[in-house]
Short mmCIF file of C-alpha atoms in Angstrom, two decimals:
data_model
loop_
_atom_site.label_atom_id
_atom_site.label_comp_id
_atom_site.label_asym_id
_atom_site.label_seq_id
_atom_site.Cartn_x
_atom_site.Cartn_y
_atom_site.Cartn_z
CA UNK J 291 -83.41 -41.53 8.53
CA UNK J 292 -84.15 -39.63 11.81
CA UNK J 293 -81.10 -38.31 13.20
CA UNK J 294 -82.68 -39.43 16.28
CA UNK J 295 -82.55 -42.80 15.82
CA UNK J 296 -79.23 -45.36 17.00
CA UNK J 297 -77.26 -46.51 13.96
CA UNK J 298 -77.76 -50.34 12.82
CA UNK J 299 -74.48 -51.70 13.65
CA UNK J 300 -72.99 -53.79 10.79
CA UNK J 301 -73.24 -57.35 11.25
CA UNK J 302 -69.70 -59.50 11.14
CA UNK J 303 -69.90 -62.87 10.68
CA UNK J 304 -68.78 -63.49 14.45
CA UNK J 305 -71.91 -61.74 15.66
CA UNK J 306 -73.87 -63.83 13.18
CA UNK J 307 -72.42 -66.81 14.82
CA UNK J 308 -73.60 -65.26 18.43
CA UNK J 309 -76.44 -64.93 17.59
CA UNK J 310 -77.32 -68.49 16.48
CA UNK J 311 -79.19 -70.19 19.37
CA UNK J 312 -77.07 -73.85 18.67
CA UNK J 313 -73.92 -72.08 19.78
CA UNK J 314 -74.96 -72.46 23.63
CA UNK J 315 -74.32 -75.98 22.86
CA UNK J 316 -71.11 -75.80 21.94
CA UNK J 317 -67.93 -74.38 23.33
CA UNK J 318 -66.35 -70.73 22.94
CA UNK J 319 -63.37 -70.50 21.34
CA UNK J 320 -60.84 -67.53 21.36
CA UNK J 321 -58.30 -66.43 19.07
CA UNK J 322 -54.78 -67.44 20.71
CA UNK J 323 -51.53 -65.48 19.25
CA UNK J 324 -49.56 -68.15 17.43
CA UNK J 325 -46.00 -68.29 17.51
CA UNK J 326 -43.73 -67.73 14.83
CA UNK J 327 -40.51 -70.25 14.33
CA UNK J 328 -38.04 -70.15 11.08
CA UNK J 329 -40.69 -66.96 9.89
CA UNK J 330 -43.94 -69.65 10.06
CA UNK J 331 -46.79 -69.35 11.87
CA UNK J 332 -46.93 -72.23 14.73
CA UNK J 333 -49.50 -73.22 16.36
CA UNK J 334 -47.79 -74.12 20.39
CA UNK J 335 -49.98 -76.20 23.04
CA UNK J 336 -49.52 -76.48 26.68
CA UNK J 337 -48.73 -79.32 28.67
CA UNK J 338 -51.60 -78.36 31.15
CA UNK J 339 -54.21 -78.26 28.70
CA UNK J 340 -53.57 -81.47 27.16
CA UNK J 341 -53.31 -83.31 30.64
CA UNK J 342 -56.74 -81.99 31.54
CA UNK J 343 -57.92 -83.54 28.23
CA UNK J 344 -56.25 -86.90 28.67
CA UNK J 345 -58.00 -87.24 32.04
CA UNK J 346 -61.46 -87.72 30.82
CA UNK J 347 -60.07 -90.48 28.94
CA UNK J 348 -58.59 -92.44 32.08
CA UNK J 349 -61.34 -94.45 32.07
CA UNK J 350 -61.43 -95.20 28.36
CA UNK J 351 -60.71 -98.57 26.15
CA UNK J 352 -59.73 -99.21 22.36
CA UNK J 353 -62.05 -101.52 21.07
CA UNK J 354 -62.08 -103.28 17.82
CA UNK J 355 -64.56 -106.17 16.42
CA UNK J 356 -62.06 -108.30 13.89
CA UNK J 357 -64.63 -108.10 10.73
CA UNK J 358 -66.32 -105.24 11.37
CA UNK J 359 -69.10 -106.51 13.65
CA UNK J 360 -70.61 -103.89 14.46
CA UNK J 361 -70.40 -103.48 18.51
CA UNK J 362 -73.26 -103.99 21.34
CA UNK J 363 -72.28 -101.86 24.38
CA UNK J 364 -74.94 -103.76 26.50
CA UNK J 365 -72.73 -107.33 26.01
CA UNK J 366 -70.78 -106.57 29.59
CA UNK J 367 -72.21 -105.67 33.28
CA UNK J 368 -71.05 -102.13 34.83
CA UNK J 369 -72.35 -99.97 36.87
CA UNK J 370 -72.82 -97.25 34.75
CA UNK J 371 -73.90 -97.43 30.91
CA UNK J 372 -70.37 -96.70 29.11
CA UNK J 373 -70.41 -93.51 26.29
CA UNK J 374 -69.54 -95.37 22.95
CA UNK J 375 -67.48 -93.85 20.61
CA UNK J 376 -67.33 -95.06 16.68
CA UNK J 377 -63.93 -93.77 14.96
CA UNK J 378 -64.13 -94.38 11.16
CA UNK J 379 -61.11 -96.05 10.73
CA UNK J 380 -63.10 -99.11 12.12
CA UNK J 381 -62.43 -99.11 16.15
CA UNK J 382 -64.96 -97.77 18.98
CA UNK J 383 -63.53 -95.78 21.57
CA UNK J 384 -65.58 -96.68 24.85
CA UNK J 385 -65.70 -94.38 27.99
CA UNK J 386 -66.62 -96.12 31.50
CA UNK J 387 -67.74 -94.22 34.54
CA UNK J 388 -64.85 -95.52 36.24
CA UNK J 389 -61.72 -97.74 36.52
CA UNK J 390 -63.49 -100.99 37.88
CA UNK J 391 -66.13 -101.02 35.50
CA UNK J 392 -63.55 -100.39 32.65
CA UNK J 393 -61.18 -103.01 34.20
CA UNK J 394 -64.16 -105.73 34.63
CA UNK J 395 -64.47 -105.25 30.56
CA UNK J 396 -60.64 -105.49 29.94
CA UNK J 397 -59.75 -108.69 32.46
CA UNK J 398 -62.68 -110.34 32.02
CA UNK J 399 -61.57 -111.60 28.41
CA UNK J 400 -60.75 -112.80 25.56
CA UNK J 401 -64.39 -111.70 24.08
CA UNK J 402 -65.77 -112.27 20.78
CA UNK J 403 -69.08 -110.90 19.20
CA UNK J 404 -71.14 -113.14 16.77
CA UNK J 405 -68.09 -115.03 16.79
CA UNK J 406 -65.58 -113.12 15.53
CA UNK J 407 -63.16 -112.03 18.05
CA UNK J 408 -61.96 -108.75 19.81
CA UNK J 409 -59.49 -107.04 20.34
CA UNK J 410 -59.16 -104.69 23.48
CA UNK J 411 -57.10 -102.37 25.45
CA UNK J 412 -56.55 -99.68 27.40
CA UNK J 413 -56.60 -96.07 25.55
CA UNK J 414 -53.72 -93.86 26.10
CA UNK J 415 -52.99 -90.75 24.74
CA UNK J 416 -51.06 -91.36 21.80
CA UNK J 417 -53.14 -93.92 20.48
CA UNK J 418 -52.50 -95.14 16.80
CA UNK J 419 -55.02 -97.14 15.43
CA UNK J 420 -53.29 -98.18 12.32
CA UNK J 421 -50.04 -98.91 14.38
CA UNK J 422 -51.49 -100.57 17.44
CA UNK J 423 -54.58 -102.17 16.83
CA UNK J 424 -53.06 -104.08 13.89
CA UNK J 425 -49.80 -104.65 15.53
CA UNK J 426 -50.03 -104.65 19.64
CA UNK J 427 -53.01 -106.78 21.42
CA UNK J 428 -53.59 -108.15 24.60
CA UNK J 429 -53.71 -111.64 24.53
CA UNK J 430 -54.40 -114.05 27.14
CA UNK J 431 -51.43 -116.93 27.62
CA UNK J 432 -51.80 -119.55 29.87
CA UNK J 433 -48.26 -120.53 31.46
CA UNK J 434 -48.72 -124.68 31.78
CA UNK J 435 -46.89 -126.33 34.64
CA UNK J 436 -45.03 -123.39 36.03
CA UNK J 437 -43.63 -124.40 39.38
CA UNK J 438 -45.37 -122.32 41.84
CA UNK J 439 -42.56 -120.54 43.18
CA UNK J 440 -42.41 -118.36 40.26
CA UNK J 441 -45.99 -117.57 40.83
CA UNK J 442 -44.87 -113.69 42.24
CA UNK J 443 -45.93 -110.69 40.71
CA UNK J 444 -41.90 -110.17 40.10
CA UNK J 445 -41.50 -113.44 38.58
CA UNK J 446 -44.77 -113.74 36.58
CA UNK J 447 -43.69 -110.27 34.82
CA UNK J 448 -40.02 -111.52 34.31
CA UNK J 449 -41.29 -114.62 32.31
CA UNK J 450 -44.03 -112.25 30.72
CA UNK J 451 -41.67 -110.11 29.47
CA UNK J 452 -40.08 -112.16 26.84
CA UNK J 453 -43.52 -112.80 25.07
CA UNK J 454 -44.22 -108.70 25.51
CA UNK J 455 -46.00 -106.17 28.20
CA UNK J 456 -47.28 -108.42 30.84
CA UNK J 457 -50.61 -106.41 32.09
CA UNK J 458 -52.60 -108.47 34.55
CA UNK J 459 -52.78 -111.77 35.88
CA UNK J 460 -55.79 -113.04 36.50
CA UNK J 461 -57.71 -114.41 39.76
CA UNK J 462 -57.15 -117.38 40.11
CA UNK J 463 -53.52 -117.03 39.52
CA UNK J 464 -53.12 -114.19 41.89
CA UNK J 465 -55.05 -116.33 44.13
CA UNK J 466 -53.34 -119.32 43.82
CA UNK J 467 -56.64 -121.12 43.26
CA UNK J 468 -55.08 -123.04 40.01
CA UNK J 469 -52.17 -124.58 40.12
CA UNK J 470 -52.50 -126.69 36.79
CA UNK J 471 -50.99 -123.33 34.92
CA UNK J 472 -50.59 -119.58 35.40
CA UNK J 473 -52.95 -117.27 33.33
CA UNK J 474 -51.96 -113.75 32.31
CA UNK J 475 -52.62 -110.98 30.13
CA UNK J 476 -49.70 -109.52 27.93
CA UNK J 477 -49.71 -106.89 25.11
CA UNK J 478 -47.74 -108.96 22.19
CA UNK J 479 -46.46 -107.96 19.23
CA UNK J 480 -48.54 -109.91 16.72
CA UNK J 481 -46.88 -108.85 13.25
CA UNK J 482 -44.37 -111.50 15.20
CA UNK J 483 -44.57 -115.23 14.90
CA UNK J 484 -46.29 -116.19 18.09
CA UNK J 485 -43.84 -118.78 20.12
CA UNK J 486 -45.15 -121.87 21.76
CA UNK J 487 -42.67 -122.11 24.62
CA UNK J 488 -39.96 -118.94 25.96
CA UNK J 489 -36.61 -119.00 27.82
CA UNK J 490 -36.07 -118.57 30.87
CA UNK J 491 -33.28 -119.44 33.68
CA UNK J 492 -33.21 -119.87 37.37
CA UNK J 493 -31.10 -118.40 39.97
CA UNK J 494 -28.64 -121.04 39.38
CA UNK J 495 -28.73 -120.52 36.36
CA UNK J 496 -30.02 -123.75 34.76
CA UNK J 497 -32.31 -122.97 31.41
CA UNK J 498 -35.32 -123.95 30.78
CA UNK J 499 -38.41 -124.15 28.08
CA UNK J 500 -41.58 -122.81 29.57
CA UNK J 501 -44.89 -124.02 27.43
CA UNK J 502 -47.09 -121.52 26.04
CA UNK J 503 -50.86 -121.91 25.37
CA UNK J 504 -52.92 -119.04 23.79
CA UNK J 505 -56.63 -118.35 24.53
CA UNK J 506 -56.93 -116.84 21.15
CA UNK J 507 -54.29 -116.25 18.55
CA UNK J 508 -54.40 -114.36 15.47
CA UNK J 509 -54.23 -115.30 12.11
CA UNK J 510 -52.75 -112.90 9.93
CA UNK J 511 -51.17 -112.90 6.53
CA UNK J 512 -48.03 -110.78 6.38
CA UNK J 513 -48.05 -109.31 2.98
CA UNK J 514 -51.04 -107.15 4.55
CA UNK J 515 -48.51 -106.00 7.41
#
């Protein structure tokens, strides 16, 4: 070899990987010190990292098709086409260019597709599918006869509270537009039986039975709970 001539540098596998034109598609990654607790090696994440993360989901909903229809994203009107998301443990994962066109999907129910029904709600960090999905849904109740001086946001969340996590009431509730019974949204516990009236007591304290009627309710057998 001429003396001349520049040595070959050896080739590691990370300038192998450089070198591969797909990489400027992906993201860089570094080599971060891990920590080292009880004499293991830890990996520890920051705070500030994962909150920039969680905000590109803000806009996000938890879908899932009961029977495994398979999803159409075109089925709703938004402004902007939604990114859809397929997780393999059977639920789609469906990001909206922004909070009205994500919140037109999630009020606007209850939805089914080829008529099976589905089951929607708002994404949130620690997101379980096996634990939620299964377990917690948003269902729409309609509240029939409620004297309309209950009708405040206060009051409409006290009552809701007792069937689960009140979320939204719809238009023509907040509106007043209906008087014939008060529609809202609550996140209920569905391993539960589902009740067809609640508590609840005035300021006097007199009890009474508030009727319960459910857009859709769930069917499920308990020995797969």
């Amino acid at each position: 070899m001429d003396a001349d001539q520049p040595k070959e540098v050896p080739k590691t596998q990370a300038t192998l990987f450089n070198e591969n034109k797909f990489t400027a598609r992906g993201m860089e990654l570094k080599y971060i010190t891990p920590i080292i607790v009880e004499g293991e090696l830890m990996a520890q994440l920051q705070q500030e990292e994962i909150d920039r993360e969680t905000t590109k989901w803000k806009y996000a909903l938890i879908m899932y098709v009961v029977g495994n229809s398979p999803f159409i994203a075109s089925n709703w009107n938004y402004t902007a086409k939604p990114k859809v998301y397929y997780h393999n443990e059977g639920f789609f994962r469906i990001k909206f260019g922004s909070i009205a066109d994500r919140d037109e999907v999630l009020f606007s129910g209850p939805h089914t597709m080829n008529n099976r029904p589905v089951i929607v709600r708002i994404w949130e960090a620690d997101f379980d599918f096996n634990k939620e999905v299964l377990r917690m849904i948003p269902l729409w109740i309609k509240m029939l006869n409620l004297p309309l001086s209950y009708w405040s946001m206060d009051s409409l969340s006290r009552i809701g509270s007792v069937l689960g996590r009140p979320i939204y009431a719809d238009e023509c509730t907040t509106n007043v537009d209906r008087v014939s019974y008060a529609r809202m949204l609550i996140e209920i516990d569905v391993t539960k039986p589902l009740p067809d009236s609640i508590k609840a007591r005035d300021p006097m304290g007199k009890a009474f039975d508030q009727e319960i009627k459910y857009d859709w309710k769930p069917t499920y057998c308990p020995s797969y709970l």
